[in-house]
Tab-separated table of C-alpha atoms and ligand atoms in Angstrom:
chain	number	residue	atom	x	y	z
A	1	MET	CA	-69.602	-72.282	60.799
A	2	GLN	CA	-67.973	-74.170	63.553
A	3	ARG	CA	-65.457	-76.657	62.310
A	4	THR	CA	-61.914	-77.793	62.914
A	5	LYS	CA	-59.580	-77.346	59.980
A	6	ILE	CA	-58.026	-80.630	58.954
A	7	ILE	CA	-54.500	-79.302	59.512
A	8	ASP	CA	-55.470	-78.640	63.147
A	9	ALA	CA	-57.529	-81.809	63.543
A	10	LEU	CA	-54.490	-83.888	62.604
A	11	LYS	CA	-52.503	-82.251	65.416
A	12	ARG	CA	-55.142	-82.722	68.110
A	13	THR	CA	-54.598	-85.412	70.722
A	14	ASP	CA	-57.734	-84.920	72.842
A	15	PHE	CA	-59.084	-88.280	71.764
A	16	GLY	CA	-62.697	-88.891	72.682
A	17	SER	CA	-63.710	-85.253	72.120
A	18	PRO	CA	-66.415	-84.297	69.652
A	19	ILE	CA	-65.205	-82.800	66.375
A	20	THR	CA	-66.697	-81.336	63.214
A	21	VAL	CA	-64.762	-81.338	59.949
A	22	MET	CA	-65.784	-80.228	56.472
A	23	GLY	CA	-64.135	-80.772	53.143
A	24	TRP	CA	-64.098	-82.570	49.823
A	25	VAL	CA	-64.007	-86.318	49.473
A	26	ARG	CA	-60.755	-87.499	47.913
A	27	SER	CA	-61.797	-91.149	48.006
A	28	LYS	CA	-64.142	-93.576	49.707
A	29	ARG	CA	-63.693	-97.279	50.178
A	30	GLY	CA	-65.507	-99.844	52.229
A	31	SER	CA	-65.250	-103.300	53.655
A	32	LYS	CA	-67.450	-105.433	55.902
A	33	GLY	CA	-70.033	-102.745	56.494
A	34	ILE	CA	-67.485	-100.069	57.353
A	35	PHE	CA	-66.608	-97.138	55.089
A	36	PHE	CA	-63.424	-95.067	55.061
A	37	ILE	CA	-63.385	-91.576	53.591
A	38	ALA	CA	-60.218	-89.589	52.843
A	39	LEU	CA	-61.285	-85.986	53.418
A	40	ASN	CA	-59.367	-82.841	52.447
A	41	ASP	CA	-60.199	-79.184	53.028
A	42	GLY	CA	-57.179	-77.499	51.401
A	43	SER	CA	-55.526	-76.559	54.693
A	44	THR	CA	-52.880	-79.280	54.216
A	45	ILE	CA	-51.861	-81.877	51.663
A	46	LYS	CA	-52.820	-84.493	54.269
A	47	ASN	CA	-56.275	-86.013	54.360
A	48	ILE	CA	-58.088	-86.945	57.521
A	49	GLN	CA	-59.661	-90.367	57.617
A	50	ILE	CA	-63.364	-90.572	58.414
A	51	VAL	CA	-64.629	-93.961	59.553
A	52	GLY	CA	-68.296	-94.939	59.728
A	53	GLU	CA	-70.453	-98.005	60.113
A	54	GLU	CA	-72.848	-98.221	57.212
A	55	GLN	CA	-75.737	-99.465	59.360
A	56	ASN	CA	-75.717	-96.161	61.307
A	57	PHE	CA	-76.339	-94.067	58.186
A	58	ASP	CA	-79.076	-93.619	55.649
A	59	GLU	CA	-78.119	-95.705	52.622
A	60	ALA	CA	-79.127	-92.924	50.236
A	61	VAL	CA	-76.766	-90.484	51.978
A	62	VAL	CA	-73.840	-92.919	51.941
A	63	LYS	CA	-74.320	-93.333	48.179
A	64	LEU	CA	-73.894	-89.579	47.702
A	65	ILE	CA	-70.459	-89.608	49.353
A	66	THR	CA	-68.524	-89.841	46.107
A	67	THR	CA	-65.118	-88.518	45.025
A	68	GLY	CA	-65.318	-84.729	44.841
A	69	ALA	CA	-68.462	-84.371	46.974
A	70	CYS	CA	-68.425	-81.808	49.771
A	71	ILE	CA	-69.424	-83.112	53.193
A	72	LYS	CA	-69.778	-82.102	56.819
A	73	VAL	CA	-68.921	-84.707	59.425
A	74	ASN	CA	-69.833	-84.612	63.095
A	75	GLY	CA	-68.078	-87.268	65.083
A	76	VAL	CA	-65.472	-88.148	67.675
A	77	LEU	CA	-61.731	-87.720	67.379
A	78	VAL	CA	-60.038	-91.073	67.941
A	79	GLU	CA	-56.516	-92.376	67.910
A	80	SER	CA	-55.929	-94.057	64.593
A	81	PRO	CA	-54.882	-97.684	64.387
A	82	ALA	CA	-53.702	-97.098	60.810
A	83	ALA	CA	-50.042	-96.404	60.116
A	84	GLY	CA	-48.972	-92.897	59.088
A	85	GLN	CA	-51.719	-90.962	60.858
A	86	ALA	CA	-52.175	-90.103	64.513
A	87	SER	CA	-55.891	-89.414	64.536
A	88	GLU	CA	-59.073	-90.054	62.625
A	89	VAL	CA	-62.745	-89.196	62.973
A	90	GLN	CA	-65.408	-91.692	63.937
A	91	ALA	CA	-68.450	-90.333	62.121
A	92	LYS	CA	-71.749	-89.881	63.966
A	93	GLU	CA	-73.546	-87.695	61.396
A	94	ILE	CA	-72.690	-86.894	57.818
A	95	GLU	CA	-74.335	-84.138	55.815
A	96	VAL	CA	-73.695	-83.927	52.086
A	97	LEU	CA	-73.246	-80.209	51.376
A	98	GLY	CA	-72.558	-80.629	47.680
A	99	THR	CA	-72.967	-83.742	45.597
A	100	CYS	CA	-70.537	-84.599	42.829
A	101	ASP	CA	-71.459	-86.989	40.040
A	102	SER	CA	-69.219	-88.942	37.679
A	103	THR	CA	-68.925	-86.027	35.224
A	104	PHE	CA	-66.526	-84.286	37.690
A	105	PRO	CA	-63.360	-83.972	35.555
A	106	MET	CA	-60.849	-84.402	38.407
A	107	GLN	CA	-62.271	-87.706	39.518
A	108	LYS	CA	-59.590	-90.035	38.218
A	109	LYS	CA	-56.084	-90.089	39.601
A	110	GLY	CA	-53.043	-89.568	37.394
A	111	GLN	CA	-54.648	-87.449	34.690
A	112	SER	CA	-52.271	-85.555	32.392
A	113	PHE	CA	-51.364	-81.953	33.141
A	114	GLU	CA	-52.570	-81.099	29.645
A	115	PHE	CA	-56.027	-82.441	30.509
A	116	MET	CA	-56.017	-80.609	33.830
A	117	ARG	CA	-55.110	-77.306	32.118
A	118	GLN	CA	-58.297	-77.590	30.105
A	119	HIS	CA	-60.136	-77.771	33.424
A	120	ALA	CA	-57.913	-75.295	35.255
A	121	HIS	CA	-60.830	-74.103	37.394
A	122	MET	CA	-61.267	-77.586	38.863
A	123	ARG	CA	-57.638	-78.724	38.986
A	124	LEU	CA	-57.222	-76.684	42.181
A	125	ARG	CA	-59.135	-79.498	43.907
A	126	THR	CA	-56.342	-81.986	43.207
A	127	ASN	CA	-53.453	-82.752	45.549
A	128	THR	CA	-50.819	-81.516	43.107
A	129	PHE	CA	-52.406	-78.150	42.413
A	130	SER	CA	-53.402	-77.445	45.983
A	131	ALA	CA	-49.787	-78.155	46.989
A	132	ILE	CA	-48.504	-75.778	44.298
A	133	MET	CA	-50.912	-73.021	45.337
A	134	ARG	CA	-49.965	-73.311	49.021
A	135	ILE	CA	-46.307	-73.064	48.044
A	136	ARG	CA	-47.087	-70.068	45.823
A	137	HIS	CA	-48.690	-68.305	48.790
A	138	ASN	CA	-45.717	-69.127	50.993
A	139	MET	CA	-43.256	-67.762	48.449
A	140	ALA	CA	-45.163	-64.466	48.355
A	141	MET	CA	-44.863	-64.310	52.134
A	142	ALA	CA	-41.135	-65.142	51.890
A	143	ILE	CA	-40.611	-62.254	49.505
A	144	HIS	CA	-42.492	-59.639	51.522
A	145	THR	CA	-40.778	-60.805	54.710
A	146	TYR	CA	-37.313	-60.639	53.157
A	147	PHE	CA	-37.673	-57.119	51.860
A	148	HIS	CA	-39.471	-55.805	54.913
A	149	ASP	CA	-36.750	-57.222	57.174
A	150	HIS	CA	-34.048	-55.651	54.995
A	151	GLY	CA	-35.543	-52.152	55.064
A	152	PHE	CA	-37.133	-52.096	51.603
A	153	TYR	CA	-40.477	-50.378	51.049
A	154	TYR	CA	-43.238	-52.102	49.093
A	155	PHE	CA	-43.808	-49.616	46.306
A	156	HIS	CA	-46.814	-49.726	43.962
A	157	THR	CA	-46.153	-48.937	40.331
A	158	PRO	CA	-48.915	-48.452	37.756
A	159	LEU	CA	-50.183	-51.235	35.523
A	160	ILE	CA	-51.348	-48.828	32.826
A	161	THR	CA	-48.462	-46.949	31.275
A	162	ALA	CA	-47.517	-44.777	28.309
A	163	SER	CA	-43.891	-45.978	28.220
A	164	ASP	CA	-42.210	-49.219	27.131
A	165	CYS	CA	-39.615	-50.107	29.779
A	166	GLU	CA	-37.926	-52.937	27.951
A	167	GLY	CA	-38.208	-51.233	24.567
A	168	ALA	CA	-39.271	-54.514	23.011
A	169	GLY	CA	-42.717	-53.339	21.905
A	170	ASN	CA	-44.480	-56.439	23.245
A	171	MET	CA	-47.286	-54.460	24.830
A	172	PHE	CA	-51.033	-54.948	25.150
A	173	GLN	CA	-52.817	-51.723	24.312
A	174	VAL	CA	-55.332	-50.138	26.666
A	175	THR	CA	-58.024	-48.065	25.006
A	176	THR	CA	-61.666	-47.074	25.238
A	177	LYS	CA	-61.736	-46.093	21.578
A	178	ASN	CA	-64.346	-47.558	19.292
A	179	LEU	CA	-62.252	-50.079	17.388
A	180	TYR	CA	-64.872	-50.233	14.608
A	181	ASP	CA	-64.424	-46.538	13.871
A	182	LEU	CA	-60.824	-45.441	14.413
A	183	LYS	CA	-59.929	-41.853	13.557
A	184	LYS	CA	-56.607	-41.517	11.735
A	185	ASP	CA	-54.468	-38.568	10.693
A	186	GLU	CA	-53.281	-37.841	7.146
A	187	GLU	CA	-50.401	-40.312	7.497
A	188	GLY	CA	-52.793	-43.042	8.562
A	189	LYS	CA	-51.721	-42.969	12.234
A	190	ILE	CA	-54.411	-43.467	14.864
A	191	ILE	CA	-55.336	-40.278	16.739
A	192	TYR	CA	-55.258	-40.830	20.497
A	193	ASP	CA	-56.083	-37.266	21.633
A	194	ASP	CA	-59.667	-38.261	22.316
A	195	ASP	CA	-58.790	-41.613	23.923
A	196	PHE	CA	-59.325	-42.106	27.670
A	197	PHE	CA	-55.820	-40.999	28.681
A	198	GLY	CA	-55.330	-38.613	25.757
A	199	GLU	CA	-52.389	-40.676	24.516
A	200	GLN	CA	-51.551	-44.223	23.536
A	201	THR	CA	-51.354	-46.460	26.614
A	202	SER	CA	-50.560	-50.102	27.356
A	203	LEU	CA	-50.328	-52.665	30.148
A	204	THR	CA	-46.894	-52.487	31.732
A	205	VAL	CA	-44.103	-54.946	30.880
A	206	SER	CA	-42.158	-53.913	34.011
A	207	GLY	CA	-42.486	-51.503	36.921
A	208	GLN	CA	-38.775	-50.710	36.847
A	209	LEU	CA	-38.811	-47.168	35.499
A	210	GLU	CA	-41.244	-46.013	38.176
A	211	GLY	CA	-39.356	-48.208	40.658
A	212	GLU	CA	-36.222	-46.164	39.960
A	213	LEU	CA	-38.139	-43.050	40.984
A	214	GLY	CA	-39.013	-44.793	44.244
A	215	ALA	CA	-35.452	-45.958	44.928
A	216	THR	CA	-33.924	-42.565	44.201
A	217	ALA	CA	-36.184	-41.076	46.880
A	218	LEU	CA	-36.779	-43.835	49.441
A	219	GLY	CA	-33.439	-45.589	49.062
A	220	GLN	CA	-34.671	-49.159	48.620
A	221	ILE	CA	-38.016	-50.278	47.263
A	222	TYR	CA	-39.532	-53.380	45.725
A	223	THR	CA	-42.559	-53.953	43.573
A	224	PHE	CA	-44.584	-57.151	43.438
A	225	GLY	CA	-47.360	-57.221	40.903
A	226	PRO	CA	-48.702	-58.451	37.595
A	227	THR	CA	-46.800	-57.752	34.386
A	228	PHE	CA	-47.942	-58.246	30.828
A	229	ARG	CA	-46.081	-59.281	27.701
A	230	ALA	CA	-47.655	-59.755	24.311
A	231	GLU	CA	-44.758	-61.854	23.069
A	232	ASN	CA	-45.971	-64.741	21.000
A	233	SER	CA	-43.792	-67.290	22.784
A	234	ASN	CA	-45.570	-70.539	23.333
A	235	THR	CA	-42.967	-72.061	25.638
A	236	PRO	CA	-43.093	-73.768	29.043
A	237	ARG	CA	-41.352	-70.659	30.518
A	238	HIS	CA	-43.462	-67.757	29.186
A	239	LEU	CA	-46.796	-66.314	30.201
A	240	ALA	CA	-48.587	-63.297	28.747
A	241	GLU	CA	-49.554	-62.278	32.294
A	242	PHE	CA	-47.034	-63.055	35.013
A	243	TRP	CA	-46.040	-61.669	38.395
A	244	MET	CA	-42.742	-59.916	38.861
A	245	ILE	CA	-40.799	-58.780	41.902
A	246	GLU	CA	-38.594	-55.778	41.171
A	247	PRO	CA	-36.323	-54.433	43.904
A	248	GLU	CA	-34.459	-51.204	43.117
A	249	MET	CA	-31.675	-49.840	45.313
A	250	ALA	CA	-29.848	-46.522	45.495
A	251	PHE	CA	-26.085	-46.669	46.153
A	252	TYR	CA	-25.675	-50.233	44.897
A	253	ASP	CA	-22.885	-51.324	42.572
A	254	LYS	CA	-22.639	-54.533	40.574
A	255	THR	CA	-21.207	-56.586	43.457
A	256	ASP	CA	-23.883	-55.353	45.892
A	257	LEU	CA	-26.499	-56.259	43.302
A	258	MET	CA	-25.204	-59.792	42.738
A	259	ASP	CA	-24.926	-60.334	46.505
A	260	LEU	CA	-28.558	-59.318	46.933
A	261	GLU	CA	-29.778	-61.502	44.049
A	262	GLU	CA	-28.066	-64.539	45.534
A	263	ASP	CA	-29.046	-63.914	49.148
A	264	PHE	CA	-32.663	-63.163	48.227
A	265	ILE	CA	-33.193	-66.228	46.102
A	266	LYS	CA	-31.549	-68.478	48.712
A	267	HIS	CA	-33.844	-66.986	51.334
A	268	CYS	CA	-36.866	-67.923	49.198
A	269	VAL	CA	-35.657	-71.500	48.696
A	270	ARG	CA	-34.854	-71.863	52.410
A	271	TRP	CA	-38.313	-70.534	53.259
A	272	ALA	CA	-39.901	-73.211	51.101
A	273	LEU	CA	-37.867	-75.949	52.787
A	274	ASP	CA	-38.746	-74.595	56.239
A	275	ASN	CA	-42.430	-73.789	55.677
A	276	CYS	CA	-43.727	-76.087	52.937
A	277	ARG	CA	-42.276	-79.417	54.020
A	278	ASP	CA	-45.424	-81.535	53.594
A	279	ASP	CA	-46.188	-80.128	50.161
A	280	LEU	CA	-42.580	-80.501	48.990
A	281	GLU	CA	-42.501	-84.087	50.212
A	282	PHE	CA	-45.658	-84.742	48.246
A	283	LEU	CA	-44.202	-83.191	45.057
A	284	ASN	CA	-40.907	-85.043	45.588
A	285	ASN	CA	-42.180	-88.287	44.039
A	286	PRO	CA	-41.285	-90.420	41.017
A	287	ARG	CA	-44.258	-89.222	38.945
A	288	LEU	CA	-43.377	-85.555	39.425
A	289	ASP	CA	-39.784	-84.917	40.535
A	290	PRO	CA	-37.921	-87.470	42.663
A	291	HIS	CA	-34.947	-85.119	43.240
A	292	LEU	CA	-36.825	-81.942	44.145
A	293	ILE	CA	-35.800	-81.537	47.788
A	294	GLU	CA	-32.234	-82.575	47.033
A	295	ARG	CA	-32.033	-79.875	44.322
A	296	LEU	CA	-33.448	-77.198	46.617
A	297	GLU	CA	-30.997	-78.096	49.354
A	298	GLY	CA	-28.186	-78.097	46.787
A	299	VAL	CA	-28.850	-74.486	45.819
A	300	LEU	CA	-28.437	-73.376	49.431
A	301	LYS	CA	-25.064	-75.052	49.830
A	302	GLU	CA	-23.237	-73.583	46.866
A	303	ASP	CA	-22.016	-70.140	45.925
A	304	PHE	CA	-23.452	-69.005	42.623
A	305	VAL	CA	-20.881	-68.759	39.821
A	306	ARG	CA	-20.278	-65.175	38.660
A	307	LEU	CA	-19.512	-65.331	34.981
A	308	PRO	CA	-18.950	-62.529	32.461
A	309	TYR	CA	-20.890	-63.128	29.229
A	310	THR	CA	-17.659	-63.165	27.189
A	311	GLU	CA	-16.275	-66.063	29.269
A	312	GLY	CA	-19.612	-67.834	28.970
A	313	ILE	CA	-19.393	-67.650	25.182
A	314	GLU	CA	-15.857	-69.060	25.329
A	315	ILE	CA	-17.077	-72.037	27.374
A	316	LEU	CA	-19.922	-72.661	24.917
A	317	GLN	CA	-17.566	-72.419	21.913
A	318	GLU	CA	-15.221	-74.882	23.581
A	319	ALA	CA	-18.139	-77.266	24.159
A	320	ILE	CA	-19.114	-77.037	20.480
A	321	LYS	CA	-15.515	-77.830	19.512
A	322	ASN	CA	-15.755	-80.925	21.685
A	323	GLY	CA	-18.858	-82.129	19.886
A	324	LYS	CA	-21.727	-80.504	21.809
A	325	LYS	CA	-24.665	-79.702	19.495
A	326	PHE	CA	-26.927	-76.683	20.024
A	327	GLU	CA	-29.969	-75.726	17.988
A	328	PHE	CA	-29.138	-71.993	17.986
A	329	PRO	CA	-25.824	-70.228	17.281
A	330	CYS	CA	-23.874	-68.668	20.160
A	331	ASN	CA	-21.243	-66.328	18.843
A	332	TRP	CA	-20.177	-63.219	20.765
A	333	GLY	CA	-23.087	-60.798	20.467
A	334	ASP	CA	-25.854	-63.429	20.294
A	335	ASP	CA	-28.569	-63.497	22.907
A	336	LEU	CA	-28.168	-66.805	24.725
A	337	ALA	CA	-30.947	-69.311	24.166
A	338	SER	CA	-32.289	-71.321	27.053
A	339	GLU	CA	-30.306	-74.393	25.824
A	340	HIS	CA	-27.048	-72.399	26.247
A	341	GLU	CA	-27.994	-71.132	29.680
A	342	ARG	CA	-28.918	-74.618	30.776
A	343	TYR	CA	-25.697	-76.110	29.423
A	344	LEU	CA	-23.647	-73.674	31.518
A	345	VAL	CA	-25.713	-74.222	34.660
A	346	GLU	CA	-26.583	-77.907	34.469
A	347	GLU	CA	-23.657	-79.458	32.652
A	348	HIS	CA	-20.648	-77.182	32.944
A	349	PHE	CA	-20.834	-75.586	36.413
A	350	LYS	CA	-23.619	-77.720	37.940
A	351	ARG	CA	-24.815	-74.771	40.032
A	352	PRO	CA	-26.577	-71.430	39.490
A	353	VAL	CA	-24.751	-68.810	37.460
A	354	ILE	CA	-24.963	-65.026	37.598
A	355	MET	CA	-24.039	-63.910	34.109
A	356	THR	CA	-22.716	-60.374	33.803
A	357	ASP	CA	-21.550	-57.756	31.326
A	358	TYR	CA	-23.631	-58.482	28.261
A	359	PRO	CA	-23.167	-56.919	24.811
A	360	LYS	CA	-25.160	-53.684	24.688
A	361	GLU	CA	-26.986	-54.771	21.508
A	362	ILE	CA	-28.941	-57.474	23.344
A	363	LYS	CA	-29.845	-55.494	26.476
A	364	ALA	CA	-32.162	-52.600	27.387
A	365	PHE	CA	-31.265	-48.907	27.082
A	366	TYR	CA	-31.131	-48.164	30.827
A	367	MET	CA	-28.165	-50.391	31.723
A	368	LYS	CA	-24.841	-48.927	32.801
A	369	MET	CA	-22.243	-49.116	30.053
A	370	ASN	CA	-18.816	-50.560	30.866
A	371	GLU	CA	-15.688	-48.629	29.956
A	372	ASP	CA	-15.128	-50.838	26.914
A	373	GLY	CA	-18.186	-49.126	25.360
A	374	LYS	CA	-19.364	-52.569	24.186
A	375	THR	CA	-20.796	-54.280	27.246
A	376	MET	CA	-23.363	-53.341	29.852
A	377	GLN	CA	-23.546	-54.159	33.564
A	378	GLY	CA	-26.369	-56.694	33.410
A	379	THR	CA	-26.522	-59.413	36.095
A	380	ASP	CA	-28.946	-62.181	35.072
A	381	VAL	CA	-29.337	-65.220	37.295
A	382	LEU	CA	-29.490	-68.550	35.443
A	383	PHE	CA	-30.955	-71.558	37.225
A	384	PRO	CA	-30.967	-75.302	36.667
A	385	SER	CA	-34.002	-76.529	34.721
A	386	ILE	CA	-35.282	-72.928	34.379
A	387	GLY	CA	-32.670	-70.853	32.569
A	388	GLU	CA	-33.099	-67.132	33.305
A	389	ILE	CA	-34.904	-66.615	36.604
A	390	ILE	CA	-33.722	-63.053	37.308
A	391	GLY	CA	-32.922	-60.195	34.933
A	392	GLY	CA	-31.030	-57.336	36.551
A	393	SER	CA	-28.547	-54.545	36.013
A	394	VAL	CA	-26.753	-51.534	37.340
A	395	ARG	CA	-28.514	-48.474	35.851
A	396	GLU	CA	-26.785	-45.779	33.841
A	397	GLU	CA	-26.879	-42.780	36.172
A	398	SER	CA	-25.204	-40.245	33.887
A	399	LEU	CA	-27.741	-38.194	31.930
A	400	ASP	CA	-25.279	-37.633	29.086
A	401	LYS	CA	-24.416	-41.290	28.676
A	402	LEU	CA	-28.043	-42.360	28.979
A	403	MET	CA	-29.134	-39.783	26.385
A	404	ALA	CA	-26.355	-40.920	24.045
A	405	GLU	CA	-27.639	-44.500	24.253
A	406	ILE	CA	-31.261	-43.428	23.812
A	407	ASN	CA	-30.310	-41.425	20.716
A	408	ARG	CA	-28.168	-44.239	19.349
A	409	ARG	CA	-31.244	-46.484	19.545
A	410	GLY	CA	-33.418	-43.844	17.911
A	411	MET	CA	-35.852	-43.929	20.838
A	412	ASP	CA	-38.504	-41.263	21.287
A	413	THR	CA	-38.106	-39.596	24.704
A	414	THR	CA	-41.522	-37.892	24.784
A	415	SER	CA	-42.972	-40.472	27.155
A	416	LEU	CA	-39.711	-40.788	29.148
A	417	GLU	CA	-38.995	-37.197	30.229
A	418	TRP	CA	-40.172	-37.877	33.785
A	419	TYR	CA	-37.765	-40.834	33.961
A	420	LEU	CA	-34.860	-38.729	32.735
A	421	ASP	CA	-35.555	-36.269	35.570
A	422	THR	CA	-34.035	-38.833	37.959
A	423	ARG	CA	-30.740	-38.177	36.166
A	424	ARG	CA	-31.308	-34.407	35.841
A	425	TRP	CA	-31.823	-33.761	39.511
A	426	GLY	CA	-29.686	-35.453	42.151
A	427	THR	CA	-28.801	-38.508	40.126
A	428	CYS	CA	-27.201	-41.374	42.055
A	429	PRO	CA	-25.657	-44.768	41.403
A	430	HIS	CA	-28.371	-47.404	41.611
A	431	ALA	CA	-29.262	-50.911	40.521
A	432	GLY	CA	-32.123	-53.382	40.518
A	433	PHE	CA	-33.494	-56.629	39.213
A	434	GLY	CA	-36.677	-58.426	38.277
A	435	LEU	CA	-37.522	-61.936	39.447
A	436	GLY	CA	-40.193	-63.786	37.498
A	437	PHE	CA	-42.430	-65.110	40.304
A	438	GLU	CA	-43.712	-68.082	38.298
A	439	ARG	CA	-40.174	-69.074	37.322
A	440	LEU	CA	-39.309	-69.163	41.017
A	441	ILE	CA	-42.398	-71.303	41.672
A	442	LEU	CA	-41.378	-73.608	38.819
A	443	PHE	CA	-38.022	-74.134	40.477
A	444	VAL	CA	-39.388	-74.614	43.968
A	445	THR	CA	-42.138	-77.052	42.946
A	446	GLY	CA	-40.162	-78.911	40.283
A	447	MET	CA	-43.041	-78.445	37.834
A	448	GLN	CA	-42.124	-78.394	34.154
A	449	ASN	CA	-44.662	-75.998	32.665
A	450	ILE	CA	-45.252	-72.417	33.776
A	451	ARG	CA	-48.975	-72.844	33.024
A	452	ASP	CA	-49.125	-75.189	36.017
A	453	VAL	CA	-47.821	-72.804	38.693
A	454	ILE	CA	-50.349	-69.961	38.294
A	455	PRO	CA	-54.043	-70.601	38.964
A	456	PHE	CA	-55.357	-69.247	35.663
A	457	PRO	CA	-52.635	-68.964	32.992
A	458	ARG	CA	-52.775	-66.409	30.184
A	459	THR	CA	-50.937	-67.549	27.059
A	460	PRO	CA	-51.326	-66.889	23.324
A	461	GLY	CA	-54.805	-68.046	22.354
A	462	ASN	CA	-55.906	-68.707	25.921
A	463	ALA	CA	-57.689	-66.350	28.313
A	464	LYS	CA	-60.254	-68.850	29.604
A	465	PHE	CA	-61.512	-68.726	33.209
B	501	4AD	O1	-35.387	-59.881	32.056
B	501	4AD	P1	-36.655	-59.067	32.128
B	501	4AD	O2	-37.330	-58.749	30.865
B	501	4AD	O3	-36.240	-57.760	32.945
B	501	4AD	C1	-37.033	-56.689	33.193
B	501	4AD	O4	-38.192	-56.585	32.911
B	501	4AD	C2	-36.334	-55.651	34.018
B	501	4AD	N1	-37.072	-54.392	33.875
B	501	4AD	C3	-36.268	-56.127	35.455
B	501	4AD	C4	-35.557	-55.146	36.354
B	501	4AD	O5	-34.365	-55.010	36.239
B	501	4AD	N2	-36.275	-54.496	37.241
B	501	4AD	O6	-37.678	-59.819	33.084
B	501	4AD	C5	-37.334	-60.150	34.413
B	501	4AD	C6	-37.724	-61.579	34.735
B	501	4AD	C7	-37.053	-62.632	33.863
B	501	4AD	O7	-35.765	-62.940	34.332
B	501	4AD	C8	-38.012	-63.793	33.985
B	501	4AD	O8	-37.801	-64.472	35.208
B	501	4AD	C9	-39.356	-63.093	34.090
B	501	4AD	O9	-39.115	-61.770	34.510
B	501	4AD	N3	-40.062	-63.074	32.801
B	501	4AD	C10	-41.126	-63.837	32.515
B	501	4AD	N4	-41.779	-64.767	33.244
B	501	4AD	C11	-42.829	-65.370	32.668
B	501	4AD	N5	-43.290	-65.092	31.430
B	501	4AD	C12	-42.671	-64.167	30.663
B	501	4AD	N6	-43.148	-63.888	29.455
B	501	4AD	C13	-41.530	-63.490	31.211
B	501	4AD	N7	-40.710	-62.533	30.747
B	501	4AD	C14	-39.833	-62.301	31.730
B	502	MG	MG1	-34.169	-60.773	30.718
């Protein structure tokens, strides 16, 4: 179909030329026999104004031009007398491609995000959600561009797996077994021999273990794909299905890793400022987040704080002594809650923090142990208003040390032998991290709930659409 996209129409200056635009009606108003339509086709947050004289159109057709309707307009591009727009379209013919009656749920302005979540399939037609989705696309491009330009290979790891990378057991099972008639052995355990893969399998919680195989062969790889966690956390920061970016690098130590985390995330924020200006300006408003752009620019200016966990705990203890109240305890050895992370980032340092060297009891088996035998070389990035945005670490490259940790945790290595081969043959120092894509989008858009930065969120009790 021949048409000019609205993003291009708004840039054209060949006034007097014929033009055809198509899109969805955001609003229509009229006065003194003239109607004005704000039309949007998703190519930009900006609408193009369509102007028509009622007497030139069939009354029945004009009535069908309601909020949400899809129309095709043939007309002439003219210079706009109205402020804030260079051009508009003087309509000659209007065809209603799809009518939209008053039951359309996204008709009213200013509806709550909660309401829009219940109509997630239609919220994409609103300004806010189209802006978020364009930014989401741009951030994916930022990520691929960054890694490609830095010599990383995009490496595809499986979604169906027989191993549990994080060892947390929050996995969704994958089976073709008849759940109404499960065969069990004498101890009551389900027999998987006759299942599709001949063993128990799940949806992956992380591509890291396979990513390490890639990095220890190709040098530097990254994954970018869906990840699944059956944790029953109904919070504004958790999804059951989210997208993760996991770079893994051979010959990287802790400092190299932290440098990459910081440079990469700044690149993504800079990309948003450079490529998503109109959408960011739209989101930067009193109803959503009046300080969004300022916060994004702030992140670029400052060096991230690099803070060992033990010092972080000392700062938190000091704050408690001075009257700060937290809901959860934070003694040495505790996993930090989001309130602690946010105190450090938002109140104490007022800039992003890379927290390092966590107690081994709260981190995964694969992390490199420090010489103290108590802490591991984790490098999580904590962000304002988000908390943990990146989880990373140097990996334990010594087979003996890794095996000792696996045994100490009482883990079964049957499904991990292939992973241990990286340490058996030509092991090398290496490191990597995982960035939660939706947490990045939360930060860049200033949205408050992770359900609002993915088109169709999956959370406990919700797999609609
Ligand atoms: O800290 P996590 O669990 O680390 C890993 O999975 C490592 N294997 C990554 C690696 O080193 N290659 O998860 C990494 C990031 C978190 O920092 C967070 O941003 C995001 O993934 N994340 C979630 N995002 C949305 N919903 C959830 N349920 C998430 N769980 C983790
Ligand atoms: Mg983590």
